[in-house]
Coordinates of C-alpha atoms in Angstrom, one line a residue:
Chain A
M1228 CA 123.6 116.7 111.5
N1229 CA 126.0 118.4 109.2
T1230 CA 128.9 120.7 110.0
P1231 CA 129.4 122.9 107.0
I1232 CA 132.9 122.5 105.8
D1233 CA 132.7 124.9 102.9
D1234 CA 130.1 126.9 101.0
G1235 CA 129.5 124.0 98.7
N1236 CA 128.4 121.9 101.6
H1237 CA 125.4 124.1 102.2
N1238 CA 124.2 123.5 98.7
L1239 CA 124.9 119.9 99.2
R1240 CA 122.4 119.8 102.0
Y1241 CA 119.7 120.6 99.4
A1242 CA 121.1 117.8 97.2
E1243 CA 121.0 115.4 100.2
Y1244 CA 117.4 116.5 100.8
V1245 CA 116.4 115.8 97.2
L1246 CA 118.3 112.5 97.2
G1247 CA 116.5 111.5 100.4
V1248 CA 119.4 110.6 102.7
L1249 CA 118.6 113.1 105.6
D1250 CA 117.1 112.0 108.8
A1251 CA 113.7 113.2 109.8
D1252 CA 114.8 116.3 111.8
T1253 CA 117.3 117.5 109.2
R1254 CA 114.7 116.9 106.4
A1255 CA 112.2 119.0 108.3
E1256 CA 114.7 121.8 108.7
V1257 CA 115.4 121.9 105.0
A1258 CA 111.7 121.7 104.2
R1259 CA 111.1 124.8 106.4
E1260 CA 114.0 126.6 104.7
V1261 CA 112.5 125.9 101.3
L1262 CA 109.3 127.5 102.4
A1263 CA 111.0 130.5 103.9
S1264 CA 113.7 131.3 101.3
D1265 CA 113.5 131.6 97.6
E1266 CA 117.2 130.9 97.3
A1267 CA 116.7 127.5 99.1
A1268 CA 113.6 126.8 97.0
T1269 CA 115.6 127.5 93.8
A1270 CA 118.5 125.3 94.9
V1271 CA 116.2 122.4 95.7
A1272 CA 114.4 122.8 92.4
L1273 CA 117.7 122.6 90.6
W1274 CA 118.6 119.4 92.4
Q1275 CA 115.2 118.0 91.5
R1276 CA 115.8 118.7 87.9
R1277 CA 119.2 117.0 88.1
L1278 CA 118.2 113.9 90.1
I1279 CA 114.5 113.1 89.5
P1280 CA 115.0 111.8 86.0
L1281 CA 116.4 108.6 87.7
A1282 CA 112.8 107.7 88.5
E1283 CA 112.4 106.9 84.8
T1284 CA 114.1 103.6 85.5
V1285 CA 111.6 102.5 88.1
G1286 CA 109.1 100.2 86.5
D1287 CA 105.4 101.3 86.3
V1288 CA 103.0 99.4 88.6
A1289 CA 99.3 100.1 88.1
P1290 CA 97.6 100.8 91.4
A1291 CA 94.4 99.0 92.3
P1292 CA 91.3 100.8 91.0
Y1293 CA 90.0 101.4 94.5
V1294 CA 92.8 103.9 95.1
W1295 CA 91.3 106.3 92.5
A1296 CA 87.9 105.6 94.1
R1297 CA 89.3 106.6 97.5
I1298 CA 90.9 109.8 96.1
H1299 CA 87.6 110.6 94.4
D1300 CA 85.8 110.0 97.6
A1301 CA 88.2 112.0 99.8
L1302 CA 88.0 115.0 97.4
Q1303 CA 84.3 114.7 96.8
L1304 CA 84.8 115.1 93.0
D1305 CA 81.9 114.9 90.6
A1306 CA 83.9 113.4 87.8
P1307 CA 83.3 109.7 87.1
A1308 CA 84.5 107.6 90.0
R1309 CA 86.0 105.1 87.6
A1310 CA 89.3 106.4 86.2
P1311 CA 90.1 104.5 83.0
L1312 CA 92.7 102.3 84.6
A1313 CA 94.8 99.4 83.6
Q1314 CA 93.2 96.2 82.6
P1315 CA 94.3 92.8 83.7
R1316 CA 96.4 91.0 81.1
R1317 CA 94.1 88.1 80.7
G1318 CA 90.4 87.7 80.8
L1319 CA 88.9 86.3 83.9
W1320 CA 87.1 83.8 81.8
N1321 CA 90.3 81.9 81.1
N1322 CA 91.7 82.3 84.5
L1323 CA 91.7 78.8 86.1
A1324 CA 93.6 80.1 89.1
L1325 CA 90.6 82.3 90.0
W1326 CA 88.3 79.4 89.7
H1327 CA 90.4 77.1 91.8
W1328 CA 90.8 79.9 94.3
L1329 CA 87.2 80.4 94.6
G1330 CA 87.1 76.7 95.4
I1331 CA 83.5 76.1 94.5
G1332 CA 81.7 74.4 91.7
A1333 CA 82.3 76.2 88.4
S1334 CA 78.7 76.5 87.5
A1335 CA 77.9 79.2 90.0
V1336 CA 81.0 81.1 89.3
A1337 CA 80.6 80.7 85.6
V1338 CA 77.4 82.8 85.6
A1339 CA 79.0 85.5 87.6
L1340 CA 82.0 85.6 85.4
L1341 CA 80.0 85.5 82.2
V1342 CA 78.1 88.6 83.4
V1343 CA 81.3 90.3 84.5
V1344 CA 83.4 89.6 81.5
S1345 CA 80.7 90.4 79.0
L1346 CA 80.5 94.0 80.2
P1347 CA 81.7 96.5 77.6
R1348 CA 85.4 97.2 77.6
P1349 CA 85.8 100.8 76.3
V1350 CA 89.5 101.2 77.2
P1351 CA 92.3 99.6 75.4
A1352 CA 94.4 97.4 77.6
P1353 CA 97.8 98.7 78.6
K1354 CA 100.3 96.0 79.6
V1355 CA 100.4 96.6 83.3
A1356 CA 99.1 94.7 86.2
G1357 CA 96.7 95.9 88.8
I1358 CA 93.9 94.7 90.9
A1359 CA 90.9 94.8 88.7
Y1360 CA 88.7 92.2 90.2
M1361 CA 88.0 91.1 93.7
A1362 CA 86.0 88.1 94.8
S1363 CA 84.3 86.7 97.9
T1364 CA 82.9 83.4 98.8
I1365 CA 80.0 84.1 101.1
Q1366 CA 79.5 81.1 103.3
Q1367 CA 76.8 80.0 105.7
D1368 CA 77.6 78.9 109.2
N1369 CA 77.6 75.3 108.2
G1370 CA 80.4 76.0 105.7
T1371 CA 78.2 75.8 102.6
T1372 CA 78.7 78.5 100.1
G1373 CA 75.6 80.7 99.9
W1374 CA 76.7 83.2 97.3
T1375 CA 79.8 84.1 95.4
A1376 CA 80.5 87.8 94.8
T1377 CA 82.8 89.0 92.0
M1378 CA 83.6 92.6 91.9
D1379 CA 84.7 94.3 88.7
L1380 CA 86.4 97.4 90.2
Q1381 CA 87.0 99.0 86.8
H1382 CA 83.3 99.0 86.0
A1383 CA 82.3 99.5 89.6
R1384 CA 80.0 96.5 89.5
M1385 CA 79.5 93.5 91.7
V1386 CA 77.8 90.3 90.5
V1387 CA 76.4 88.1 93.3
V1388 CA 75.6 84.5 92.3
P1389 CA 73.8 82.1 94.6
A1390 CA 75.6 78.8 94.9
T1391 CA 73.1 77.0 97.1
P1392 CA 69.6 78.5 97.1
V1393 CA 68.7 79.4 100.6
A1394 CA 65.1 79.2 101.9
F1395 CA 63.5 82.3 103.2
A1396 CA 60.2 82.9 105.1
Q1397 CA 57.4 84.6 103.4
G1398 CA 58.1 88.4 103.1
R1399 CA 61.8 88.0 103.8
A1400 CA 64.7 88.4 101.5
P1401 CA 68.5 88.4 101.6
E1402 CA 70.3 91.8 101.9
L1403 CA 74.0 92.1 101.2
W1404 CA 76.2 94.2 103.4
L1405 CA 79.8 95.5 103.1
I1406 CA 81.6 95.6 106.5
P1407 CA 84.8 97.6 106.4
A1408 CA 87.2 96.5 109.2
G1409 CA 86.1 98.1 112.5
Q1410 CA 83.1 99.9 110.9
K1411 CA 79.4 99.6 110.7
P1412 CA 77.9 97.5 107.9
I1413 CA 77.0 99.5 104.7
S1414 CA 74.1 98.2 102.7
V1415 CA 75.2 97.0 99.2
G1416 CA 71.7 96.1 98.2
M1417 CA 69.1 93.3 98.1
I1418 CA 70.2 90.2 96.3
A1419 CA 68.2 87.4 94.7
R1420 CA 68.2 84.0 96.4
D1421 CA 68.0 82.0 93.2
K1422 CA 69.5 84.0 90.4
P1423 CA 72.5 86.3 89.8
T1424 CA 72.2 89.9 90.9
T1425 CA 74.3 92.7 89.4
I1426 CA 74.8 95.7 91.6
A1427 CA 76.4 99.0 90.7
L1428 CA 78.9 100.1 93.3
D1429 CA 78.9 103.8 94.2
P1430 CA 82.3 105.4 94.9
A1431 CA 81.8 105.2 98.7
L1432 CA 81.4 101.4 98.5
L1433 CA 84.1 101.0 95.9
A1434 CA 86.5 102.9 98.1
R1435 CA 85.9 100.5 101.0
L1436 CA 86.4 97.3 99.1
G1437 CA 89.6 95.5 100.1
P1438 CA 91.1 92.6 101.9
T1439 CA 90.2 94.0 105.3
A1440 CA 86.5 94.3 104.4
A1441 CA 84.0 91.5 104.5
L1442 CA 80.6 90.8 102.9
A1443 CA 77.6 89.5 104.8
V1444 CA 74.1 88.5 104.1
S1445 CA 71.2 89.1 106.5
V1446 CA 67.5 88.3 106.4
E1447 CA 65.5 91.4 105.9
P1448 CA 62.0 92.5 104.8
I1449 CA 61.5 92.4 101.0
G1450 CA 62.2 96.1 100.6
G1451 CA 65.4 96.0 102.7
S1452 CA 66.3 96.8 106.2
P1453 CA 64.1 99.7 107.5
T1454 CA 66.9 101.0 109.7
G1455 CA 69.9 101.1 107.4
Q1456 CA 71.6 98.4 109.5
P1457 CA 71.0 94.7 109.6
T1458 CA 67.9 93.8 111.5
G1459 CA 67.6 90.1 110.9
A1460 CA 69.8 87.1 111.3
V1461 CA 73.2 87.1 109.5
I1462 CA 73.1 83.9 107.5
A1463 CA 76.3 84.0 105.5
K1464 CA 79.6 85.9 105.4
G1465 CA 82.8 86.0 103.6
A1466 CA 86.1 87.8 103.3
I1467 CA 87.1 89.8 100.2
G1468 CA 90.2 89.0 98.3
A1469 CA 91.9 90.3 95.2
A1470 CA 91.3 88.0 92.3
P1471 CA 94.6 86.2 91.5
D1472 CA 94.9 87.3 87.9
A1473 CA 94.9 90.9 89.0
G1474 CA 98.5 91.3 90.2
G1475 CA 97.3 91.7 93.8
K1476 CA 98.0 89.3 96.5
V1477 CA 95.3 86.8 97.2
A1478 CA 93.9 87.6 100.5
M1479 CA 92.3 85.4 103.0
I1480 CA 89.1 83.6 102.2
G1481 CA 86.5 81.8 104.1
N1482 CA 84.7 82.9 107.2
V1483 CA 85.5 86.4 108.5
R1484 CA 86.7 86.9 112.0
T1485 CA 83.8 86.9 114.4
D1486 CA 85.0 89.8 116.5
R1487 CA 82.4 92.0 114.9
P1488 CA 79.9 92.6 117.6
W1489 CA 76.9 92.5 115.5
I1490 CA 77.6 89.2 113.8
Chain B
M687 CA 103.2 104.9 80.4
S688 CA 106.0 106.9 78.8
V689 CA 106.9 110.3 80.1
S690 CA 110.1 110.5 78.2
S691 CA 109.1 112.4 75.0
P692 CA 109.0 116.2 75.0
A693 CA 105.4 116.0 73.6
E694 CA 104.3 113.7 76.4
R695 CA 105.9 116.0 78.9
D696 CA 104.1 119.0 77.5
E697 CA 100.8 117.2 77.7
L698 CA 101.3 116.3 81.3
N699 CA 102.3 120.0 82.0
Q700 CA 99.0 121.0 80.4
L701 CA 97.0 118.5 82.4
L702 CA 98.6 119.6 85.7
L703 CA 98.0 123.3 84.8
Q704 CA 94.3 122.5 84.0
T705 CA 94.1 120.6 87.3
G706 CA 95.2 123.7 89.0
R707 CA 92.1 125.4 87.5
N708 CA 89.9 122.8 89.2
D709 CA 89.4 120.8 86.0
Q710 CA 88.4 117.4 87.3
K711 CA 88.6 115.7 83.9
A712 CA 92.2 116.8 83.5
F713 CA 92.9 115.6 87.0
A714 CA 91.4 112.1 86.2
E715 CA 93.5 112.0 83.0
L716 CA 96.6 113.1 84.8
Y717 CA 96.0 110.3 87.3
R718 CA 95.5 107.8 84.6
R719 CA 98.7 108.7 82.9
T720 CA 101.0 109.2 85.9
S721 CA 99.7 107.0 88.7
S722 CA 101.5 103.8 87.5
K723 CA 104.8 105.7 87.5
L724 CA 104.2 107.2 90.9
F725 CA 102.9 103.9 92.4
G726 CA 106.1 102.2 91.1
V727 CA 108.2 104.8 92.8
C728 CA 106.3 104.5 96.1
L729 CA 106.1 100.7 96.1
R730 CA 109.9 100.5 95.5
M731 CA 110.5 102.8 98.5
L732 CA 107.9 101.4 100.9
R733 CA 107.9 97.8 99.8
D734 CA 104.4 97.4 101.0
R735 CA 101.4 97.7 98.7
G736 CA 99.0 99.0 101.4
E737 CA 101.5 101.7 102.5
A738 CA 102.2 102.6 98.9
E739 CA 98.5 102.9 98.2
D740 CA 98.1 105.2 101.2
V741 CA 101.0 107.4 100.0
L742 CA 99.6 107.4 96.4
Q743 CA 96.2 108.6 97.7
E744 CA 97.9 111.3 99.8
T745 CA 100.0 112.4 96.9
Y746 CA 97.0 112.8 94.5
T747 CA 94.8 114.5 97.1
T748 CA 97.7 117.0 97.6
V749 CA 98.1 117.3 93.8
W750 CA 94.5 118.4 93.5
R751 CA 94.8 120.9 96.3
R752 CA 98.1 122.3 95.4
A753 CA 98.1 122.0 91.6
A754 CA 97.5 125.8 91.4
T755 CA 101.0 126.4 92.8
F756 CA 102.6 124.3 90.0
D757 CA 105.0 126.6 88.0
V758 CA 106.0 125.1 84.7
A759 CA 109.0 127.4 84.5
K760 CA 110.5 125.8 87.6
A761 CA 109.8 122.1 87.0
S762 CA 108.0 119.8 84.6
A763 CA 104.8 118.2 85.8
I764 CA 106.3 114.8 86.0
T765 CA 109.3 116.1 88.1
W766 CA 106.8 117.9 90.4
L767 CA 104.7 114.8 90.8
V768 CA 107.5 112.3 91.4
T769 CA 109.0 114.7 93.9
L770 CA 105.8 115.0 95.7
S771 CA 105.3 111.3 95.9
R772 CA 108.9 110.7 97.0
N773 CA 108.6 113.3 99.7
K774 CA 105.5 111.7 101.1
A775 CA 107.0 108.2 100.8
I776 CA 110.2 109.4 102.6
D777 CA 108.2 111.0 105.3
R778 CA 106.3 107.8 105.8
L779 CA 109.5 105.8 106.0
R780 CA 110.9 108.2 108.6
Q781 CA 107.7 108.0 110.6
H782 CA 107.5 104.3 111.2
R783 CA 110.6 102.8 109.9
E784 CA 110.9 100.2 112.7
E785 CA 107.5 98.8 112.0
L786 CA 108.3 98.4 108.3
L787 CA 111.7 96.9 108.9
D788 CA 110.3 94.5 111.4
D789 CA 107.7 93.2 109.0
P790 CA 109.2 90.4 106.9
A791 CA 106.2 90.4 104.7
R792 CA 107.2 93.7 103.2
F793 CA 110.1 92.1 101.4
D794 CA 107.6 90.1 99.4
E795 CA 106.7 93.3 97.6
T796 CA 110.1 93.8 96.1
V797 CA 109.7 95.4 92.7
D798 CA 113.0 95.4 90.9
E799 CA 116.3 95.4 92.6
Q800 CA 118.4 96.5 89.7
P801 CA 116.6 99.4 88.1
T802 CA 117.5 99.8 84.5
P803 CA 115.4 101.1 81.8
A804 CA 113.0 98.5 80.6
A805 CA 114.2 96.8 77.4
G806 CA 113.3 99.0 74.5
A807 CA 111.8 101.7 76.7
E808 CA 112.6 105.2 75.7
T809 CA 114.4 107.4 78.1
S810 CA 114.5 111.2 78.2
Q811 CA 117.4 113.2 77.2
E812 CA 117.7 114.3 80.9
Y813 CA 117.9 110.7 82.0
R814 CA 120.6 109.8 79.5
R815 CA 122.6 112.8 80.5
L816 CA 122.3 111.9 84.2
Q817 CA 123.2 108.3 83.5
H818 CA 126.2 109.4 81.6
C819 CA 127.4 111.4 84.6
L820 CA 126.6 108.5 87.0
D821 CA 128.7 106.3 84.9
E822 CA 131.7 108.5 85.6
L823 CA 131.4 107.8 89.3
E824 CA 133.2 105.0 91.1
P825 CA 131.0 101.9 90.8
Q826 CA 130.5 101.7 94.6
Q827 CA 129.6 105.4 94.8
Q828 CA 127.2 105.1 91.9
R829 CA 125.5 102.2 93.6
S830 CA 125.2 104.2 96.8
V831 CA 123.5 107.1 95.1
R832 CA 121.1 104.8 93.3
E833 CA 120.3 102.9 96.5
A834 CA 119.7 106.1 98.3
F835 CA 117.4 107.5 95.5
F836 CA 115.3 104.4 95.1
T837 CA 115.0 103.3 98.7
G838 CA 114.9 106.6 100.5
A839 CA 117.3 105.3 103.1
T840 CA 119.2 107.6 105.5
Y841 CA 123.0 107.9 105.6
N842 CA 122.9 105.6 108.6
E843 CA 120.9 102.9 107.0
L844 CA 123.0 103.1 103.8
A845 CA 126.2 102.7 105.8
T846 CA 124.7 99.7 107.6
R847 CA 123.5 98.1 104.4
C848 CA 126.8 98.6 102.6
K849 CA 128.8 97.7 105.8
V850 CA 130.9 100.8 105.8
P851 CA 131.4 103.5 108.4
L852 CA 128.9 106.3 108.4
G853 CA 131.7 108.8 107.5
T854 CA 132.6 106.8 104.5
M855 CA 129.1 106.7 103.3
K856 CA 128.6 110.4 103.7
S857 CA 131.8 111.2 101.9
W858 CA 130.9 108.8 99.0
I859 CA 127.5 110.4 98.6
R860 CA 128.7 114.0 99.0
R861 CA 131.5 113.5 96.6
S862 CA 129.2 111.9 94.1
L863 CA 126.7 114.7 94.4
M864 CA 129.4 117.3 93.8
Q865 CA 130.7 115.4 90.8
L866 CA 127.2 115.0 89.4
R867 CA 126.6 118.7 89.7
T868 CA 129.8 119.5 87.9
C869 CA 129.1 117.0 85.2
L870 CA 125.5 117.9 84.7
D871 CA 126.0 121.7 84.8
S872 CA 128.9 121.6 82.4

């Protein structure tokens, strides 16, 4: 891409590389050079020292807590899956937007939120935004909300509150599933039909929460599905969205797409 | 998160060195203290939260694997980390630029168009020196350098954006880089 005009120009290519203006091929050439030659590596390091301080002017943006969970998962670390991350600026308790967004009677949500917000808060709150909560309205086929799930990503917990108690046959109970887009359902756990259930989310589950995943409830034996996959009828489902307070975009809500073969 | 004070800088260096010795706690702390900065940088370049999250994840998995190669004599930890995330973001931009450019939704993710230090935020001595040298450039050239740094655009893209011939853009940037080197190394 460059025709060297003088000696300085060669050095300029390292500057251009650090600045980021080179096309893919020329970038790759310089990157190879850096690996092969100490001189090139030193020249690039010098340009980094000169130019990278500009990044100080870029505003901090807290990433969603599930990013750490994914990193943790990918590297199979043993350290706690919950990095002490940014807190939302306001408590969910006072967040009317979330309540409206959930679009159901406050009483069911209130219980979930009460449980979520009353969890201990060990970390002081830095003033940055990030997705700290997600929520899902798990609806039955007739459009009635069966359960509301609120996920506190920071504390890796989900609170599932029944909105309309659903009747179950003797020996049957609701089991909650997380369905990452295009993947098999993963059991989240058994949930109560008539009272809130708090579930700890392991890193694998936490890493898969997001606007492309869905929650579903199936009818299973009391002890849970014997196969690790849903065996009974799916009675309710819902998309997962970032809670509006949390700086993330509000994702879709309502019934999930029905292109999942098992639903 | 501030990375501007020498003390903060030393602490991050220590954390990255410890990460290089497979210290998971240090790695978690390093993430806690630097991820917002790196995510801001990625988001500004990629203009898409999902893309920026992917790049951030790639960046820190690479940090964990390559931290042992970090040499504090060559660069500070924050320079090393920002460089790594920028490189990955630029690679991503070059890979599927068309998709990103075609997606109008990505413009919803605009972070801040006119980057300036946040009011009252401390800046490092290195930044102040760089800013001083940038201020000595022609306004248009300074803008081009900033735009290039923050968006990861190629010469071609910068020329299109600024509506100038490619040759003009190249000579603006190259002249700026030479002037910056002279000013910074003096």
